[in-house]
mmCIF file of C-alpha atoms in Angstrom:
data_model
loop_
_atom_site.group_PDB
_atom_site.id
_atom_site.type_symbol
_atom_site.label_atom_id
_atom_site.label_comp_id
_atom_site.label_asym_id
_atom_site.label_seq_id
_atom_site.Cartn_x
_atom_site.Cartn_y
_atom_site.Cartn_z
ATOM 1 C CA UNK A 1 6.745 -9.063 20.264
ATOM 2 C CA UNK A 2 8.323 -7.819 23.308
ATOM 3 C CA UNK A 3 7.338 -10.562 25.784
ATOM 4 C CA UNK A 4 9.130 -13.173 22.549
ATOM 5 C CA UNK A 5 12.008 -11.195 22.902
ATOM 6 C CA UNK A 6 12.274 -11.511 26.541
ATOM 7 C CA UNK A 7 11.389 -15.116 26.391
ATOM 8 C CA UNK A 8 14.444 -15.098 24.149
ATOM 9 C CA UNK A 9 16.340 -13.571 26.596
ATOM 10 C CA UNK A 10 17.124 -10.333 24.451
ATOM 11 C CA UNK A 11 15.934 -6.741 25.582
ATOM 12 C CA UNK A 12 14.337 -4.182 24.106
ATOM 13 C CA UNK A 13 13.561 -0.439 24.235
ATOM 14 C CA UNK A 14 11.132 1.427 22.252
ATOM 15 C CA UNK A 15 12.854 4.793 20.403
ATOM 16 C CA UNK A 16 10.789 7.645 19.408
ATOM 17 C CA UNK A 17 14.001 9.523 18.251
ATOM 18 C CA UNK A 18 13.909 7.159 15.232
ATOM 19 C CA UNK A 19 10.302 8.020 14.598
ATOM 20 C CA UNK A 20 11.041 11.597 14.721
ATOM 21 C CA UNK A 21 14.266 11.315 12.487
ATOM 22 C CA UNK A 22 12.246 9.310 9.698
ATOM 23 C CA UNK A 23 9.129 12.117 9.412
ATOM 24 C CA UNK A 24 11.816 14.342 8.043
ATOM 25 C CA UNK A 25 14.181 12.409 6.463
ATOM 26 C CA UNK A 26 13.110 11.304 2.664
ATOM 27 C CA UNK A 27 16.209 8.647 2.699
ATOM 28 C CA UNK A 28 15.050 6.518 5.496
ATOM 29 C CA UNK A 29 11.393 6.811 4.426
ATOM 30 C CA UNK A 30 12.670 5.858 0.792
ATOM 31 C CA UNK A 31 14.652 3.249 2.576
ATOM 32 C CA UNK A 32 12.034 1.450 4.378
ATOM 33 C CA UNK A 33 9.669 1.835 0.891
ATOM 34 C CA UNK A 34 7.168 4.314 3.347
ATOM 35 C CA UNK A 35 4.424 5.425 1.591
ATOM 36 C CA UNK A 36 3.255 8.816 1.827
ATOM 37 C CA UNK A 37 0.457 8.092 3.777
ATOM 38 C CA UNK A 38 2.066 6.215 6.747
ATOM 39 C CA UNK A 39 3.756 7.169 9.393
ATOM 40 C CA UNK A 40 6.240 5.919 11.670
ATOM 41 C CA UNK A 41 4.904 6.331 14.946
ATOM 42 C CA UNK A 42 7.588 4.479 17.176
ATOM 43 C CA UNK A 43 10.394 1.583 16.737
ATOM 44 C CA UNK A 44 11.176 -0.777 18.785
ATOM 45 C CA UNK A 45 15.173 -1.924 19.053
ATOM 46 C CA UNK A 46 15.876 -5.410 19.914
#
C-alpha cells in the first residue's frame, strides 16, 4: 500500500502513537468495531 500511495504521489508515515492510544481507549476500539481479540499493532497515515 505504501509504494500505491507514492505512485499516487501522496506520502505516508506509519504512527505507533495511534496504536498505543487505541489499546486503552474503549471509544476508538468501539469505533473501529475491534474485537477483543485483535489488536492494533500500527497505522499507517496517508
Amino acid at each position: 500500500m505504501e509504494l500505491i500511495t507514492n505512485t499516487l504521489g501522496l506520502g505516508t508515515f506509519f504512527s505507533g502513537f495511534f496504536a498505543i492510544a487505541a489499546q486503552g481507549n474503549d471509544e476508538i476500539r468501539n469505533f473501529l468495531h475491534l474485537e477483543e481479540k485483535k489488536e492494533i499493532v500500527i497505522c499507517m497515515v496517508i
